[in-house]
mmCIF file of C-alpha atoms in Angstrom:
data_model
loop_
_atom_site.group_PDB
_atom_site.id
_atom_site.type_symbol
_atom_site.label_atom_id
_atom_site.label_comp_id
_atom_site.label_asym_id
_atom_site.label_seq_id
_atom_site.Cartn_x
_atom_site.Cartn_y
_atom_site.Cartn_z
ATOM 1 C CA MET A 1 6.544 -14.599 5.009
ATOM 2 C CA ARG A 2 9.070 -13.481 2.472
ATOM 3 C CA TYR A 3 9.052 -9.904 1.129
ATOM 4 C CA ALA A 4 10.890 -8.485 -1.850
ATOM 5 C CA ALA A 5 10.398 -5.415 -3.995
ATOM 6 C CA ALA A 6 9.495 -6.671 -7.444
ATOM 7 C CA VAL A 7 8.402 -5.795 -10.898
ATOM 8 C CA THR A 8 6.348 -8.608 -12.364
ATOM 9 C CA SER A 9 5.017 -9.476 -15.773
ATOM 10 C CA ILE A 10 1.426 -9.631 -14.550
ATOM 11 C CA SER A 11 -0.696 -7.244 -16.536
ATOM 12 C CA SER A 12 -2.769 -5.354 -14.051
ATOM 13 C CA ASP A 13 -5.613 -2.888 -14.045
ATOM 14 C CA ALA A 14 -4.162 -1.848 -10.674
ATOM 15 C CA ASP A 15 -2.373 1.111 -12.275
ATOM 16 C CA PRO A 16 -5.250 3.276 -13.415
ATOM 17 C CA GLU A 17 -4.774 6.056 -15.914
ATOM 18 C CA GLY A 18 -4.168 9.220 -13.962
ATOM 19 C CA GLY A 19 -2.613 7.610 -10.879
ATOM 20 C CA LEU A 20 -0.597 10.283 -9.111
ATOM 21 C CA SER A 21 2.295 7.966 -8.288
ATOM 22 C CA ALA A 22 3.893 5.193 -10.238
ATOM 23 C CA PRO A 23 2.759 1.811 -8.944
ATOM 24 C CA PHE A 24 4.975 0.168 -6.340
ATOM 25 C CA ARG A 25 5.065 -3.623 -6.250
ATOM 26 C CA LEU A 26 5.989 -5.855 -3.349
ATOM 27 C CA SER A 27 6.277 -9.638 -3.748
ATOM 28 C CA ILE A 28 5.055 -11.679 -0.799
ATOM 29 C CA THR A 29 4.936 -15.405 -0.126
ATOM 30 C CA PRO A 30 2.691 -16.276 2.837
ATOM 31 C CA THR A 31 4.041 -18.766 5.360
ATOM 32 C CA ALA A 32 2.291 -21.146 7.741
ATOM 33 C CA ALA A 33 2.292 -18.388 10.393
ATOM 34 C CA ASP A 34 -0.023 -16.308 8.134
ATOM 35 C CA ILE A 35 -2.725 -18.994 8.008
ATOM 36 C CA ASP A 36 -5.867 -18.708 10.143
ATOM 37 C CA GLU A 37 -8.153 -21.367 11.599
ATOM 38 C CA LEU A 38 -10.000 -21.581 8.259
ATOM 39 C CA GLY A 39 -6.833 -22.772 6.530
ATOM 40 C CA HIS A 40 -6.104 -19.698 4.399
ATOM 41 C CA VAL A 41 -4.231 -16.420 4.784
ATOM 42 C CA SER A 42 -5.887 -14.442 7.593
ATOM 43 C CA ASN A 43 -7.747 -11.215 6.824
ATOM 44 C CA GLN A 44 -5.524 -9.544 9.425
ATOM 45 C CA VAL A 45 -2.484 -10.618 7.435
ATOM 46 C CA TYR A 46 -3.901 -9.043 4.245
ATOM 47 C CA LEU A 47 -4.158 -5.805 6.217
ATOM 48 C CA ARG A 48 -0.507 -6.133 7.212
ATOM 49 C CA TYR A 49 0.502 -6.766 3.579
ATOM 50 C CA ILE A 50 -1.342 -3.603 2.510
ATOM 51 C CA LEU A 51 0.304 -1.487 5.191
ATOM 52 C CA ASP A 52 3.734 -3.026 4.529
ATOM 53 C CA ALA A 53 3.428 -2.188 0.811
ATOM 54 C CA ALA A 54 2.528 1.436 1.624
ATOM 55 C CA THR A 55 5.463 1.749 4.023
ATOM 56 C CA SER A 56 7.848 0.103 1.551
ATOM 57 C CA HIS A 57 6.654 2.486 -1.184
ATOM 58 C CA SER A 58 7.374 5.433 1.083
ATOM 59 C CA HIS A 59 10.849 4.096 1.890
ATOM 60 C CA ALA A 60 11.526 3.498 -1.823
ATOM 61 C CA VAL A 61 10.966 7.191 -2.617
ATOM 62 C CA GLY A 62 13.236 8.239 0.265
ATOM 63 C CA LEU A 63 10.675 8.844 2.996
ATOM 64 C CA ASP A 64 11.435 6.549 5.890
ATOM 65 C CA HIS A 65 10.236 7.238 9.432
ATOM 66 C CA ALA A 66 13.304 9.378 10.222
ATOM 67 C CA ALA A 67 12.562 11.585 7.186
ATOM 68 C CA TYR A 68 8.996 12.160 8.367
ATOM 69 C CA LEU A 69 10.259 13.023 11.855
ATOM 70 C CA ARG A 70 12.594 15.612 10.307
ATOM 71 C CA ILE A 71 9.630 17.353 8.655
ATOM 72 C CA GLY A 72 7.623 17.107 11.889
ATOM 73 C CA SER A 73 4.691 15.141 10.522
ATOM 74 C CA VAL A 74 3.697 11.598 9.611
ATOM 75 C CA PHE A 75 0.954 9.844 7.690
ATOM 76 C CA VAL A 76 -1.616 7.871 9.709
ATOM 77 C CA VAL A 77 -4.504 5.734 8.496
ATOM 78 C CA ARG A 78 -7.825 7.520 8.849
ATOM 79 C CA ARG A 79 -10.005 4.970 7.027
ATOM 80 C CA GLN A 80 -9.438 1.698 5.215
ATOM 81 C CA THR A 81 -11.733 -0.477 3.143
ATOM 82 C CA ILE A 82 -10.674 -3.945 2.010
ATOM 83 C CA ASP A 83 -12.545 -6.210 -0.384
ATOM 84 C CA TYR A 84 -11.518 -9.839 0.093
ATOM 85 C CA LEU A 85 -12.055 -11.504 -3.287
ATOM 86 C CA ALA A 86 -10.437 -14.958 -3.048
ATOM 87 C CA PRO A 87 -8.535 -17.021 -0.469
ATOM 88 C CA THR A 88 -4.781 -17.556 -0.654
ATOM 89 C CA TYR A 89 -2.617 -20.168 1.018
ATOM 90 C CA ALA A 90 0.879 -20.661 2.398
ATOM 91 C CA GLY A 91 3.490 -20.841 -0.344
ATOM 92 C CA GLU A 92 1.457 -19.001 -2.993
ATOM 93 C CA ASP A 93 3.435 -16.120 -4.442
ATOM 94 C CA LEU A 94 1.542 -12.817 -4.357
ATOM 95 C CA VAL A 95 2.273 -9.346 -5.653
ATOM 96 C CA VAL A 96 0.929 -6.319 -3.802
ATOM 97 C CA THR A 97 0.652 -3.241 -6.019
ATOM 98 C CA THR A 98 0.002 0.144 -4.434
ATOM 99 C CA TRP A 99 -0.210 3.713 -5.723
ATOM 100 C CA ILE A 100 -1.458 7.137 -4.699
ATOM 101 C CA ALA A 101 -4.706 7.917 -6.489
ATOM 102 C CA GLU A 102 -5.630 11.293 -4.961
ATOM 103 C CA TRP A 103 -4.232 14.143 -2.861
ATOM 104 C CA SER A 104 -6.018 16.783 -0.815
ATOM 105 C CA ALA A 105 -4.433 19.411 1.416
ATOM 106 C CA VAL A 106 -3.907 16.987 4.326
ATOM 107 C CA THR A 107 -4.840 13.532 2.982
ATOM 108 C CA SER A 108 -3.982 11.056 0.293
ATOM 109 C CA VAL A 109 -5.987 8.148 -1.060
ATOM 110 C CA ARG A 110 -3.877 5.075 -1.705
ATOM 111 C CA ARG A 111 -5.236 2.121 -3.650
ATOM 112 C CA THR A 112 -3.822 -1.372 -3.373
ATOM 113 C CA SER A 113 -4.345 -4.581 -5.319
ATOM 114 C CA LEU A 114 -3.189 -8.038 -4.212
ATOM 115 C CA ARG A 115 -2.802 -10.644 -6.953
ATOM 116 C CA ARG A 116 -1.838 -14.293 -6.996
ATOM 117 C CA ILE A 117 1.084 -14.608 -9.405
ATOM 118 C CA ALA A 118 0.258 -18.156 -10.596
ATOM 119 C CA ASP A 119 -3.050 -17.188 -12.220
ATOM 120 C CA GLY A 120 -3.028 -13.364 -12.066
ATOM 121 C CA ARG A 121 -6.253 -13.358 -10.056
ATOM 122 C CA GLU A 122 -6.924 -10.336 -7.869
ATOM 123 C CA VAL A 123 -7.451 -11.760 -4.384
ATOM 124 C CA ALA A 124 -8.030 -8.497 -2.498
ATOM 125 C CA LYS A 125 -8.207 -4.767 -3.115
ATOM 126 C CA ALA A 126 -8.125 -1.852 -0.732
ATOM 127 C CA GLU A 127 -8.563 1.869 -0.511
ATOM 128 C CA THR A 128 -6.847 3.674 2.342
ATOM 129 C CA LEU A 129 -7.289 7.296 3.376
ATOM 130 C CA TRP A 130 -4.027 8.551 4.898
ATOM 131 C CA ALA A 131 -3.949 11.809 6.858
ATOM 132 C CA MET A 132 -0.827 13.828 7.577
ATOM 133 C CA VAL A 133 -0.576 14.842 11.230
ATOM 134 C CA ALA A 134 1.993 16.717 13.288
ATOM 135 C CA THR A 135 4.323 14.534 15.321
ATOM 136 C CA GLU A 136 3.791 16.978 18.199
ATOM 137 C CA GLY A 137 0.124 16.934 19.203
ATOM 138 C CA GLY A 138 -1.275 14.935 16.274
ATOM 139 C CA ARG A 139 -3.080 17.854 14.607
ATOM 140 C CA PRO A 140 -3.708 17.714 10.839
ATOM 141 C CA ARG A 141 -0.967 19.282 8.711
ATOM 142 C CA ARG A 142 -0.721 20.228 5.074
ATOM 143 C CA ILE A 143 1.198 17.704 3.023
ATOM 144 C CA PRO A 144 4.432 19.459 1.994
ATOM 145 C CA ALA A 145 4.973 19.976 -1.738
ATOM 146 C CA ASP A 146 8.315 18.136 -1.553
ATOM 147 C CA VAL A 147 6.601 15.050 -0.094
ATOM 148 C CA ARG A 148 4.091 15.060 -2.965
ATOM 149 C CA ALA A 149 6.943 15.523 -5.439
ATOM 150 C CA MET A 150 8.801 12.494 -4.073
ATOM 151 C CA PHE A 151 5.784 10.288 -4.823
ATOM 152 C CA ALA A 152 5.005 11.935 -8.186
ATOM 153 C CA ARG A 153 4.734 9.666 -11.189
ATOM 154 C CA LYS A 154 8.024 9.792 -13.042
ATOM 155 C CA GLU A 155 7.539 9.761 -16.792
ATOM 156 C CA THR A 156 10.104 7.797 -18.764
ATOM 157 C CA ALA A 157 11.198 8.731 -22.271
#
């Protein structure tokens, strides 16, 4: 599959009013290796796309794995729900849009929408509960204010 950060012209309801981060978009083109025995992109691959978009978003705001290690905590998935809405196939260009919808002391809710570029159809949507845990021992940790600030929606003039 081919990945690239992208801003597309697809109008999307994937950026709800009040989202706590600006939407991050990742363009993906599934390859033959992403296809399951039913002839379409595997559900497991959709999961990978969702996680890859979240990780890419984090990297884009300056929080790669090394940065999380420096603060002594990382985000881990606590719960994930995916609605599969339509099949996709090798060679179809997709855009994965993700954003942070909610924060609590130790968790964030990230929403993700996958759309086929050719027709703008939403093919899957997900909600993921991420928990911040200490790198030593895995205990829950408060999300630092500077981490929240790095993801904060930047208003443009």
